[in-house]
Amino acid sequence: MSRKPRIEYRGAVYHVMNRGDRGGKTCKDKLDYELFLSAMDEVCERTGWRLHAYVLLPNHFHWLLETPEANLVLGMKWFLGAYSQRFNARHGQRGHVFQGRYKAVVIESDSGAYFETVSTYIHLNPARARLLRDPERGLDQYGWSSYGNYLGSARGRPGWLDVSRVLGNLALKDDSKGRRRYEQYMEGRMRELRTREGKRMYNAEWKPIRYGWYAGSEEFRQRLLVKVKKAVAGKDRLSYSGAAMREHDEKEAERLICAGMKILRIGKDDLTHAGKGDEQKCMLAWLAHAHTMVSHKWLSDRLNMGHPQNLSAYIKKAQNRPPAARLAAKVINK
């Protein structure tokens, strides 16, 4: 059986899902869920991704993900690898945490009700999986979902979570009234899901996002097929080429390093003559690493930090240190 096409382009929106290897757990306890959210925060920072809805369950996860750059594959490779390493280290185990190939269904987001359909599917997952202690109390009792963020003020949300498009699809505003109406809307969907007719209706509505390779109109499908054809023919390098993405990341990393050097008042000669693990070099390496997907080799060469294998230790040296955080705040807000 042939694999469904993997499509990348700027501004693409996906329903992303992956399960634990052989049905195993991807989150065993509260600390794992927090570790997962931390990795989500990091990959969104590095790639520029925006999430519009998510749910984390014991053995799989769902995202409604938007990629402003054509970097789904690159970002997912980093995320799945990084979380797996941290999960295995914490539990003292080896091997795969996730099954081999994640699902990424392309969503038509600029017309129709597909945005609303996917976000509803994602937020109803704890009810469908019977993870709610009291089904009458509502979906907000499940803590590992973006649903609770939809009901709270913007101040408490992660910077990468955007609720405006889902609410806007329902003609709602991100204010107290709009949030109450969204809660009422989702409670209605949950009641429908408990009925036989509701289950039948939703199974038909959700079939494309569960089993298909896209969710949208026939016109949207034809546009996607054109993109696939161009990619296969090698004519759409801007959207699909790994080389183009590397060039983008290297330019952004160069911008961050130059801005950081200016703030630190250091020049090219300082990078040449300072030690491989110099504190300021470590700060610059961490800054570029945290906000781009640039390779360790590129960073090591650019900052004269020796063998790329040592870069992780140098980055860790600066990570979570106040001087590095202050530098990042000045560069990013500049």
XYZ file of C-alpha atoms in Angstrom:
334
model
C 0.000 0.000 0.000
C 1.477 3.375 -1.056
C 1.983 6.117 1.478
C -0.258 9.180 1.466
C 1.503 12.268 0.100
C 3.401 14.508 2.534
C 2.711 18.082 1.469
C 4.533 21.179 2.667
C 4.005 24.815 1.735
C 4.028 28.178 3.440
C 0.908 28.805 5.482
C -0.223 25.173 5.367
C -2.556 23.927 8.109
C -2.559 20.302 9.227
C -4.263 17.876 11.528
C -1.184 16.168 12.951
C -1.496 12.958 14.952
C 0.892 10.305 16.145
C 0.549 7.284 18.433
C 2.882 5.509 20.780
C 5.027 2.738 19.369
C 3.016 -0.523 19.340
C 0.211 1.237 21.189
C 2.486 2.154 24.094
C 2.162 5.260 26.229
C 3.700 8.540 25.158
C 2.861 10.187 28.495
C 2.843 8.123 31.687
C 2.312 10.821 34.306
C 1.989 14.554 34.937
C 5.710 15.177 34.482
C 5.611 13.548 31.039
C 2.727 15.787 29.968
C 4.656 18.817 31.173
C 7.754 17.559 29.340
C 5.644 17.179 26.191
C 4.288 20.732 26.491
C 7.803 22.050 27.059
C 8.975 20.354 23.842
C 5.953 21.800 22.017
C 6.890 25.261 23.259
C 10.447 24.763 22.068
C 9.611 23.472 18.595
C 7.161 26.323 18.017
C 9.853 28.800 19.042
C 12.376 27.191 16.696
C 10.080 26.829 13.673
C 7.561 29.666 14.018
C 4.680 27.181 14.159
C 1.246 28.186 15.445
C -1.089 25.732 17.115
C -4.814 26.361 16.973
C -5.877 23.348 19.043
C -4.203 20.383 20.696
C -4.884 17.451 22.972
C -2.396 15.128 24.630
C -3.627 11.662 25.573
C -1.809 8.785 27.271
C -0.867 7.032 24.005
C -1.227 9.666 21.259
C -1.656 13.357 20.497
C -3.562 15.605 18.064
C -2.604 19.079 16.818
C -4.294 21.619 14.569
C -1.048 23.080 13.314
C -0.196 25.996 11.026
C 3.271 26.290 9.462
C 4.044 29.859 8.266
C 7.160 28.368 6.651
C 7.243 25.088 4.714
C 8.925 23.208 7.564
C 6.532 20.517 8.824
C 8.916 17.605 8.179
C 11.965 19.333 9.628
C 10.072 20.455 12.737
C 8.408 17.092 13.329
C 11.747 15.303 13.009
C 13.183 17.531 15.710
C 10.136 17.343 17.991
C 9.634 13.584 17.895
C 13.349 12.990 18.384
C 13.758 15.515 21.200
C 10.730 14.343 23.172
C 11.633 10.678 22.696
C 15.138 11.271 24.046
C 13.809 13.139 27.083
C 11.068 10.587 27.737
C 13.504 7.675 27.496
C 16.068 9.419 29.701
C 13.465 10.075 32.355
C 12.149 6.506 32.374
C 15.502 4.781 31.872
C 14.500 3.066 28.648
C 15.572 2.864 24.998
C 13.947 2.591 21.601
C 11.072 4.251 19.829
C 8.450 6.204 21.737
C 6.252 6.969 18.702
C 5.177 4.791 15.810
C 7.173 5.267 12.639
C 5.122 7.691 10.562
C 2.988 10.509 11.935
C -0.234 11.514 10.209
C -0.475 15.004 8.695
C -3.800 15.722 6.971
C -3.779 19.022 5.080
C -6.702 21.261 6.066
C -8.463 23.851 3.938
C -8.362 26.829 6.262
C -9.397 29.800 4.157
C -12.986 28.714 3.461
C -15.619 26.302 4.696
C -15.994 24.972 8.236
C -12.943 22.688 8.184
C -11.062 24.665 10.842
C -14.024 24.362 13.176
C -14.495 20.667 12.344
C -10.907 19.707 13.159
C -10.703 21.765 16.361
C -13.996 20.261 17.570
C -12.724 16.767 16.819
C -9.545 17.477 18.779
C -11.259 19.024 21.790
C -13.810 16.195 22.006
C -11.108 13.510 22.122
C -11.028 13.160 25.934
C -14.790 12.532 25.890
C -14.507 10.021 23.057
C -11.661 8.255 24.883
C -13.720 8.233 28.126
C -11.063 10.146 30.037
C -13.495 12.515 31.757
C -14.098 11.573 35.380
C -17.536 13.187 35.321
C -18.988 13.443 31.773
C -21.634 15.863 33.031
C -19.047 18.383 34.224
C -17.656 19.310 30.822
C -14.462 19.076 28.789
C -12.522 21.618 30.842
C -11.900 19.025 33.575
C -9.312 17.428 31.247
C -6.128 19.405 31.756
C -3.964 18.327 28.809
C -5.862 20.063 26.023
C -6.069 23.565 24.589
C -9.787 23.632 25.438
C -9.130 25.142 28.863
C -7.089 27.906 27.209
C -10.079 28.740 25.032
C -12.188 29.360 28.116
C -9.594 31.497 29.915
C -8.175 34.931 29.177
C -5.398 35.487 26.651
C -2.975 36.344 29.452
C -2.645 32.729 30.547
C -2.143 31.174 27.095
C 1.130 30.064 25.496
C 2.362 32.504 22.884
C 2.143 29.851 20.159
C -1.545 29.065 20.753
C -3.890 31.062 18.517
C -7.599 30.770 19.359
C -8.786 33.548 17.058
C -9.264 31.499 13.885
C -11.325 28.779 15.538
C -13.477 31.326 17.368
C -13.739 33.443 14.231
C -14.910 30.429 12.252
C -17.831 30.292 14.702
C -18.412 34.075 14.492
C -17.186 34.469 18.088
C -14.809 36.995 19.629
C -12.026 36.315 22.080
C -13.799 37.992 24.985
C -15.759 36.743 27.998
C -18.986 36.530 26.019
C -17.346 34.715 23.113
C -15.627 32.265 25.434
C -18.898 31.443 27.196
C -20.589 30.876 23.858
C -17.739 28.600 22.758
C -18.138 26.563 25.941
C -21.883 26.257 25.252
C -21.162 25.239 21.671
C -18.750 22.484 22.753
C -21.122 21.245 25.459
C -23.765 20.898 22.753
C -21.372 18.896 20.572
C -20.554 16.637 23.511
C -24.245 15.968 24.168
C -24.740 15.120 20.494
C -21.794 12.748 20.616
C -23.544 10.697 23.307
C -26.464 9.897 20.998
C -26.481 7.200 18.329
C -27.486 9.709 15.642
C -24.785 12.119 16.785
C -22.089 9.452 16.630
C -23.185 8.499 13.115
C -23.187 12.153 12.021
C -19.755 12.900 13.466
C -18.189 9.705 12.149
C -19.196 10.796 8.644
C -18.036 14.387 9.245
C -14.695 13.335 10.704
C -13.878 10.610 8.182
C -11.587 12.822 6.022
C -9.495 13.972 8.982
C -9.207 10.452 10.380
C -8.525 8.474 7.209
C -7.864 10.874 4.337
C -4.850 12.896 3.225
C -6.692 16.226 3.041
C -9.873 17.817 4.411
C -11.466 20.384 2.154
C -13.370 21.094 -1.010
C -12.768 19.563 -4.438
C -11.168 22.842 -5.534
C -8.747 22.621 -2.591
C -7.937 19.012 -3.519
C -7.096 20.054 -7.066
C -4.789 22.813 -5.778
C -2.995 20.286 -3.583
C -2.565 17.884 -6.484
C -0.880 20.642 -8.474
C 1.532 21.199 -5.573
C 2.262 17.475 -5.351
C 2.887 17.283 -9.093
C 5.294 20.233 -8.983
C 7.122 18.775 -6.005
C 7.540 15.385 -7.685
C 8.769 17.104 -10.847
C 11.256 19.159 -8.801
C 9.777 22.485 -9.943
C 8.637 23.863 -6.609
C 11.929 24.203 -4.805
C 10.906 27.251 -2.788
C 8.164 25.388 -0.946
C 9.594 21.895 -0.750
C 13.371 22.014 -0.863
C 15.362 21.210 2.246
C 18.106 23.433 0.850
C 15.742 26.400 0.785
C 14.736 25.788 4.389
C 18.367 25.510 5.465
C 19.122 28.788 3.746
C 16.194 30.452 5.535
C 17.332 29.174 8.944
C 20.951 30.134 8.352
C 19.968 33.689 7.420
C 17.845 34.003 10.549
C 20.593 32.511 12.724
C 23.097 34.950 11.205
C 20.753 37.851 11.983
C 20.374 36.732 15.602
C 24.121 36.223 16.064
C 24.990 39.625 14.583
C 22.387 41.345 16.774
C 23.687 39.481 19.812
C 27.308 40.377 19.040
C 26.341 44.035 18.768
C 24.647 43.980 22.170
C 27.581 42.088 23.723
C 30.022 44.478 21.991
C 32.150 41.743 20.502
C 33.573 41.436 16.999
C 34.775 38.783 14.585
C 38.235 38.719 16.168
C 36.714 37.999 19.575
C 35.002 34.891 18.153
C 38.279 33.783 16.596
C 40.472 34.180 19.662
C 38.094 33.301 22.504
C 37.962 29.712 23.770
C 35.578 27.185 22.262
C 33.407 27.204 25.381
C 33.597 30.960 25.980
C 30.500 32.174 27.865
C 29.538 34.772 25.274
C 29.923 32.249 22.450
C 27.720 29.818 24.362
C 25.077 32.514 24.739
C 25.123 33.248 20.997
C 24.957 29.541 20.149
C 22.008 29.044 22.486
C 20.244 32.109 21.030
C 20.474 30.823 17.443
C 19.717 27.226 18.424
C 16.612 28.165 20.424
C 15.050 30.247 17.651
C 15.995 28.408 14.447
C 16.528 24.891 13.121
C 20.102 25.607 12.035
C 22.518 22.663 12.268
C 25.128 22.191 14.986
C 27.839 22.091 12.330
C 26.837 25.488 10.961
C 26.803 26.991 14.457
C 30.145 25.446 15.428
C 31.783 26.764 12.257
C 30.190 30.202 12.534
C 31.197 30.720 16.164
C 34.513 28.862 16.038
C 33.421 26.387 18.728
C 35.202 23.259 17.544
C 33.588 19.885 16.877
C 29.769 19.967 16.412
C 29.390 17.085 18.878
C 30.410 19.426 21.693
C 27.838 22.080 20.862
C 25.022 20.540 22.919
C 27.120 20.907 26.067
C 27.969 24.513 25.201
C 24.305 25.355 24.565
C 23.313 23.714 27.842
C 25.931 25.846 29.583
C 23.991 28.986 28.610
C 20.464 27.574 28.781
C 18.275 29.003 31.553
C 21.050 31.364 32.645
C 19.940 34.968 33.356
C 22.585 36.599 31.058
C 21.428 34.487 28.096
C 17.770 35.220 28.846
C 18.496 38.969 28.983
C 20.375 38.785 25.691
C 17.508 36.925 24.036
C 14.990 39.466 25.331
C 16.998 42.354 23.868
C 17.556 40.657 20.486
C 14.032 39.329 19.991
C 12.322 42.542 21.090
C 14.660 44.758 19.090
